[in-house]
Short mmCIF file of C-alpha atoms and ligand atoms in Angstrom, two decimals:
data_model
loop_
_atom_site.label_atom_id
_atom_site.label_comp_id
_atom_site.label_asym_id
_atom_site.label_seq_id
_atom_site.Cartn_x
_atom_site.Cartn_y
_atom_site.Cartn_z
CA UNK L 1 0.00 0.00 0.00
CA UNK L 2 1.27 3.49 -1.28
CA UNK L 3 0.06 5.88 1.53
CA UNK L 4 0.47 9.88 1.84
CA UNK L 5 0.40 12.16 5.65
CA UNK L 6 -0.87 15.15 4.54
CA UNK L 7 -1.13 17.83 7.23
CA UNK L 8 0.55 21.10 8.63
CA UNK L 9 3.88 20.88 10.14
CA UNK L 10 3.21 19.57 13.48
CA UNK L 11 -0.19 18.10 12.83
CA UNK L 12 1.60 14.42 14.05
CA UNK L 13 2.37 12.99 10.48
CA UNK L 14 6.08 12.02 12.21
CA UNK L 15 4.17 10.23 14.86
CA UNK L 16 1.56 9.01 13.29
CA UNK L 17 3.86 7.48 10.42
CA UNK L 18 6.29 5.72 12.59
CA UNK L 19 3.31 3.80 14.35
CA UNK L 20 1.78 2.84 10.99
CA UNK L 21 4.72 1.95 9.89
CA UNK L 22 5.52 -0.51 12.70
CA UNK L 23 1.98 -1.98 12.32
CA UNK L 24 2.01 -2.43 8.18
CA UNK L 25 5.26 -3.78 8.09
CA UNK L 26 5.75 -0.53 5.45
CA UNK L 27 8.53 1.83 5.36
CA UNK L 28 8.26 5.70 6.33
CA UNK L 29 9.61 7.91 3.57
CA UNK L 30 9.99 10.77 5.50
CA UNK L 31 12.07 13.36 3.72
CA UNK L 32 12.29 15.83 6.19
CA UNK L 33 14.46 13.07 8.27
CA UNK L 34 16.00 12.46 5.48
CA UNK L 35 17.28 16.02 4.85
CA UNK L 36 18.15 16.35 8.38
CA UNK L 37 20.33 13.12 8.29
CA UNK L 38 21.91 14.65 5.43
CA UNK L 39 22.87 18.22 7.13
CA UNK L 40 24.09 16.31 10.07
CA UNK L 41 26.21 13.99 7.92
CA UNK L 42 27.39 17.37 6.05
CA UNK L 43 26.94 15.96 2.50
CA UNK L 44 26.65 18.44 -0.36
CA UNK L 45 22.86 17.66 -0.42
CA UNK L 46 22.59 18.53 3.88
CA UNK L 47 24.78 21.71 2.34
CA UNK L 48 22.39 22.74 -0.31
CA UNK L 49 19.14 21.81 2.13
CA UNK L 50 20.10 23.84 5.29
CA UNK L 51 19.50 27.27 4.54
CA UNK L 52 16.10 26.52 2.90
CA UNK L 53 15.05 24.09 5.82
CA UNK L 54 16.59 26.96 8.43
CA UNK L 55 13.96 29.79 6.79
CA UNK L 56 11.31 26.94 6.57
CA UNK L 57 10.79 26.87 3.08
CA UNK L 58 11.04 24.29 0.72
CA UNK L 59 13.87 22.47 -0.66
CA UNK L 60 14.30 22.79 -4.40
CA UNK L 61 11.46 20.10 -6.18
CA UNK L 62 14.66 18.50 -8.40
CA UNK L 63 16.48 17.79 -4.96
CA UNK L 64 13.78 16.11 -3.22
CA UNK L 65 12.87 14.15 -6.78
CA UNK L 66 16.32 12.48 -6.62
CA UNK L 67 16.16 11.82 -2.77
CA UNK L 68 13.02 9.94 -3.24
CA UNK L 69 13.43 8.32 -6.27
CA UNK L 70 16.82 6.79 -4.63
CA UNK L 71 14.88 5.69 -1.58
CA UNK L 72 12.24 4.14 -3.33
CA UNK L 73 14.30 1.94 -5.28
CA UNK L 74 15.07 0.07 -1.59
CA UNK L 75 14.04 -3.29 -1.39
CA UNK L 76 12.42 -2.68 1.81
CA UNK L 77 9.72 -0.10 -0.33
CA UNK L 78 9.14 -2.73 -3.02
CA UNK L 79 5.42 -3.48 -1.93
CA UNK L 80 4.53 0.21 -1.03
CA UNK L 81 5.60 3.32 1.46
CA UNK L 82 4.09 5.74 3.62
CA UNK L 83 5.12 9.26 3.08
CA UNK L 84 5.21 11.86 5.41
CA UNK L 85 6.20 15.58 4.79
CA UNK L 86 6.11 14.49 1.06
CA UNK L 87 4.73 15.70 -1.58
CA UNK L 88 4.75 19.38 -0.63
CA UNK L 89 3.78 20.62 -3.95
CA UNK L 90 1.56 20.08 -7.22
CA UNK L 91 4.77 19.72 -8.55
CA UNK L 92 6.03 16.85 -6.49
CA UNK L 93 2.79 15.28 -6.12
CA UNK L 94 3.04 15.06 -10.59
CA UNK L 95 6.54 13.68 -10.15
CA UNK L 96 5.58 11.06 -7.60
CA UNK L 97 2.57 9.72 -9.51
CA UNK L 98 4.84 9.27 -12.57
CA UNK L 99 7.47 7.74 -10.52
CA UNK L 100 4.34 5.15 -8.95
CA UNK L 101 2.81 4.65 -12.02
CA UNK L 102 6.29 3.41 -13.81
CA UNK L 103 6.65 1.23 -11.27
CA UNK L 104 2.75 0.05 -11.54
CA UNK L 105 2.01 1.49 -8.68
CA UNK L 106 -0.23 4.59 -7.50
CA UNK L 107 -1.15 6.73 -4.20
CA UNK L 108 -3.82 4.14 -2.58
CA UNK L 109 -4.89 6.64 0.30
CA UNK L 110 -4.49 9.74 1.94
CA UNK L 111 -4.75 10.36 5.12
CA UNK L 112 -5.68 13.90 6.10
CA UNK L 113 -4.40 14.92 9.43
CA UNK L 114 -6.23 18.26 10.70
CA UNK L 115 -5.22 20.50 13.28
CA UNK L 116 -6.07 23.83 14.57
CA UNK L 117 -3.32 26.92 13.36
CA UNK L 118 -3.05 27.55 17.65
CA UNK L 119 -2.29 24.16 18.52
CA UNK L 120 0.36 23.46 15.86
CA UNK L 121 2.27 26.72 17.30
CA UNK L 122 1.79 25.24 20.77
CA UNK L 123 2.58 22.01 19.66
CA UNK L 124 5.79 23.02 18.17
CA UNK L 125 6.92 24.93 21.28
CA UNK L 126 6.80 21.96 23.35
CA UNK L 127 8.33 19.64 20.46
CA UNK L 128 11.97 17.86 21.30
CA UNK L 129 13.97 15.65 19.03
CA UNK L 130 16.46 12.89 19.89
CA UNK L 131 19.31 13.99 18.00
CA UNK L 132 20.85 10.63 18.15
CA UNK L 133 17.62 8.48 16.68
CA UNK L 134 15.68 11.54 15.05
CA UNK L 135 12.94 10.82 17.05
CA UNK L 136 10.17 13.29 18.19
CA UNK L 137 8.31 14.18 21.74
CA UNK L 138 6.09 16.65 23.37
CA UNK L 139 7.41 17.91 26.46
CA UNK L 140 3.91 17.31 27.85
CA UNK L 141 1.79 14.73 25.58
CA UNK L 142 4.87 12.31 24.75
CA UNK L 143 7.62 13.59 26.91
CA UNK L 144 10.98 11.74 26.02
CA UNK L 145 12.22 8.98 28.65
CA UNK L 146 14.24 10.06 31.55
CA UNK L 147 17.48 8.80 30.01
CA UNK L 148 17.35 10.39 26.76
CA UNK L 149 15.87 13.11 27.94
CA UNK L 150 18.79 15.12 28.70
CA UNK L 151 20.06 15.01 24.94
CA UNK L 152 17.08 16.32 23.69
CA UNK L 153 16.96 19.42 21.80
CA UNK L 154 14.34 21.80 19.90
CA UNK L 155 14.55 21.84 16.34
CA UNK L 156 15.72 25.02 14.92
CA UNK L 157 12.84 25.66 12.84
CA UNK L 158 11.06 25.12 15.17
CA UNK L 159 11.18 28.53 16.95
CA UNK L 160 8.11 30.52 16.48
CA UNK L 161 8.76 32.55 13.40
CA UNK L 162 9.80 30.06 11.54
CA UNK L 163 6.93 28.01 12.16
CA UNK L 164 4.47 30.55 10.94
CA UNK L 165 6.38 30.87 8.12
CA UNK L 166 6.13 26.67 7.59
CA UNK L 167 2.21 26.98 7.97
CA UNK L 168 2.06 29.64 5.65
CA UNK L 169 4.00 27.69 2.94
CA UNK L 170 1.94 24.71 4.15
CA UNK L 171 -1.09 26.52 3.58
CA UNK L 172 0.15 27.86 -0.10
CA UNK L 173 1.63 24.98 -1.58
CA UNK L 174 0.44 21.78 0.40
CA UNK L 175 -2.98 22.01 1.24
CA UNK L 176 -3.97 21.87 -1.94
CA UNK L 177 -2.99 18.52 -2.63
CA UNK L 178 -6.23 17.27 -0.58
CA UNK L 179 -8.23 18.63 -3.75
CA UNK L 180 -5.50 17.28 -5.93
CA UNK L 181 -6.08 13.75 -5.13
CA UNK L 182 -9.93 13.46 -4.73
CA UNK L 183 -10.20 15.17 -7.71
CA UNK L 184 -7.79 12.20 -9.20
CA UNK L 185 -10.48 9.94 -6.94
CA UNK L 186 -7.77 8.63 -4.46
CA UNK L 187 -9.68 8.16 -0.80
CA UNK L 188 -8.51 11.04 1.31
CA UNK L 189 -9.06 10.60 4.52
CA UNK L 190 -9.83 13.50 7.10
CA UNK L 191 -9.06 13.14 10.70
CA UNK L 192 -8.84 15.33 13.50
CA UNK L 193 -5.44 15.39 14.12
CA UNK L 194 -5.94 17.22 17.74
CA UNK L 195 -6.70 13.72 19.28
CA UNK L 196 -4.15 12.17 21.97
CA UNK L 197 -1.78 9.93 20.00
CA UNK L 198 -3.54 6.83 20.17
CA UNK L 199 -7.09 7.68 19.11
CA UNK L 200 -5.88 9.18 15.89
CA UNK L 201 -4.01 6.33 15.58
CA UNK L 202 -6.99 3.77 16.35
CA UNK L 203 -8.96 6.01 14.02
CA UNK L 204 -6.45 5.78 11.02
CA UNK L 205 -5.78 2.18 11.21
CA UNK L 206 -9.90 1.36 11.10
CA UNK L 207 -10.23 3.48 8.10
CA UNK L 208 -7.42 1.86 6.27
CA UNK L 209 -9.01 -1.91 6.83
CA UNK L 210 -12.35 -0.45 5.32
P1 AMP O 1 9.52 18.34 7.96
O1 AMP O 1 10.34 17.59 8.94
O2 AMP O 1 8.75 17.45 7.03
O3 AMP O 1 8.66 19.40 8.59
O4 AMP O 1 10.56 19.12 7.00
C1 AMP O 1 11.46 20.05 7.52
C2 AMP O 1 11.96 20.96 6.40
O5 AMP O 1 12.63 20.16 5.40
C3 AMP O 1 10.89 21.71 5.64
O6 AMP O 1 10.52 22.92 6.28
C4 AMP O 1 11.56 21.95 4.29
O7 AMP O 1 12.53 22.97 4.37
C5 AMP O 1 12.34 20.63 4.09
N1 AMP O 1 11.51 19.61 3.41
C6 AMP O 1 11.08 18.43 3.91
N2 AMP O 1 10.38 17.74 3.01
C7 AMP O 1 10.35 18.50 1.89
C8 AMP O 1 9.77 18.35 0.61
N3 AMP O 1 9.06 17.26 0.28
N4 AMP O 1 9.96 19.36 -0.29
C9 AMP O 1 10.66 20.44 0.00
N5 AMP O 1 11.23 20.66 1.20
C10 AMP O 1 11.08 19.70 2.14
#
């Protein structure tokens, strides 16, 4: 199954994604990880991300084409992915149904993750990262264990500015897609994203066995 996260930075796509992915036995595509793994390894393509990712805008389309394409060729996505933080674009979302289709495959669902402008910047205030696993907690929903806890750190686009700045790219370029799929008759699937971590969850997983 080829499945897409749509939702605002912060909405729980990260989250939600690593849990589906542990119950379908289906890869997370994430390529905001991905471009972070790449800054922090200091390859030319971490060098050519950062300053975008730092402003919170969007990495150049043929950048993120190549990353993808790359990952997708992994046995491990052979029989489908789940993609989070990707497409962000009409543009990408084009690419990626060519890219699917050669490989005769196509999106099979969208899931739809809503959540309130307010609670995404009070979300992101409280969000820490694991530097050393590139995992994500809330200082109060999901707060990291005690151990790693110490090594935790806030994303630097992640302070407020440059979250409103995310949102409003969000809003520009990636909402959209929503229309962009039903209207090529893909399921998209809204939830309300503003659920504790396992009700979305339970909620996702039922309307993916329908
Ligand atoms: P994320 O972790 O998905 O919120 O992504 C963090 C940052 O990485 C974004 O603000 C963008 O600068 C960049 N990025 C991640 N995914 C994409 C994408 N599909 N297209 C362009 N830029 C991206």
């Amino acid at each position: 199954m080829d499945l897409i996260l749509l939702g605002a930075p912060g909405a729980g796509k990260g989250t939600q994604g690593a849990l589906l992915s542990e119950k379908l036995g289906t890869p997370k595509i994430a390529t905001g990880d991905m471009l972070r793994d790449a800054v922090r390894a200091g390859t030319e393509l971490g060098r050519q991300a950062k300053g975008y990712m730092d402003a919170g805008e969007l990495v150049p389309d043929a950048v993120i084409l190549g990353m993808v394409r790359e990952r997708l060729a992994q046995p491990d996505a052979a029989n489908g992915a789940i993609f989070d933080g990707y497409p962000r674009n009409a543009a990408q979302a084009a690419s990626l149904d060519e890219m699917l289709a050669g490989i005769g495959r196509r999106i099979d669902a969208v899931v739809y993750l809503e959540v309130d402008d307010d609670d995404i910047v009070r979300r992101m205030g409280g969000r820490r990262t694991d530097p050393e696993t590139g995992l994500v907690y809330h200082v109060e929903h999901n707060p990291p264990p005690a151990e790693i806890a110490p090594r935790c750190v806030i994303r630097p686009d992640d302070v407020e500015e440059t979250v409103r700045n995310r949102l409003d790219v969000y809003r520009r370029s990636t909402a959209p897609l929503v229309e962009h799929y039903r209207q090529a008759g893909v399921p998209v699937h809204t939830v309300d994203g503003g659920r504790p971590i396992e009700a979305v969850q339970g909620e996702i997983l039922g309307l993916l066995e329908r």
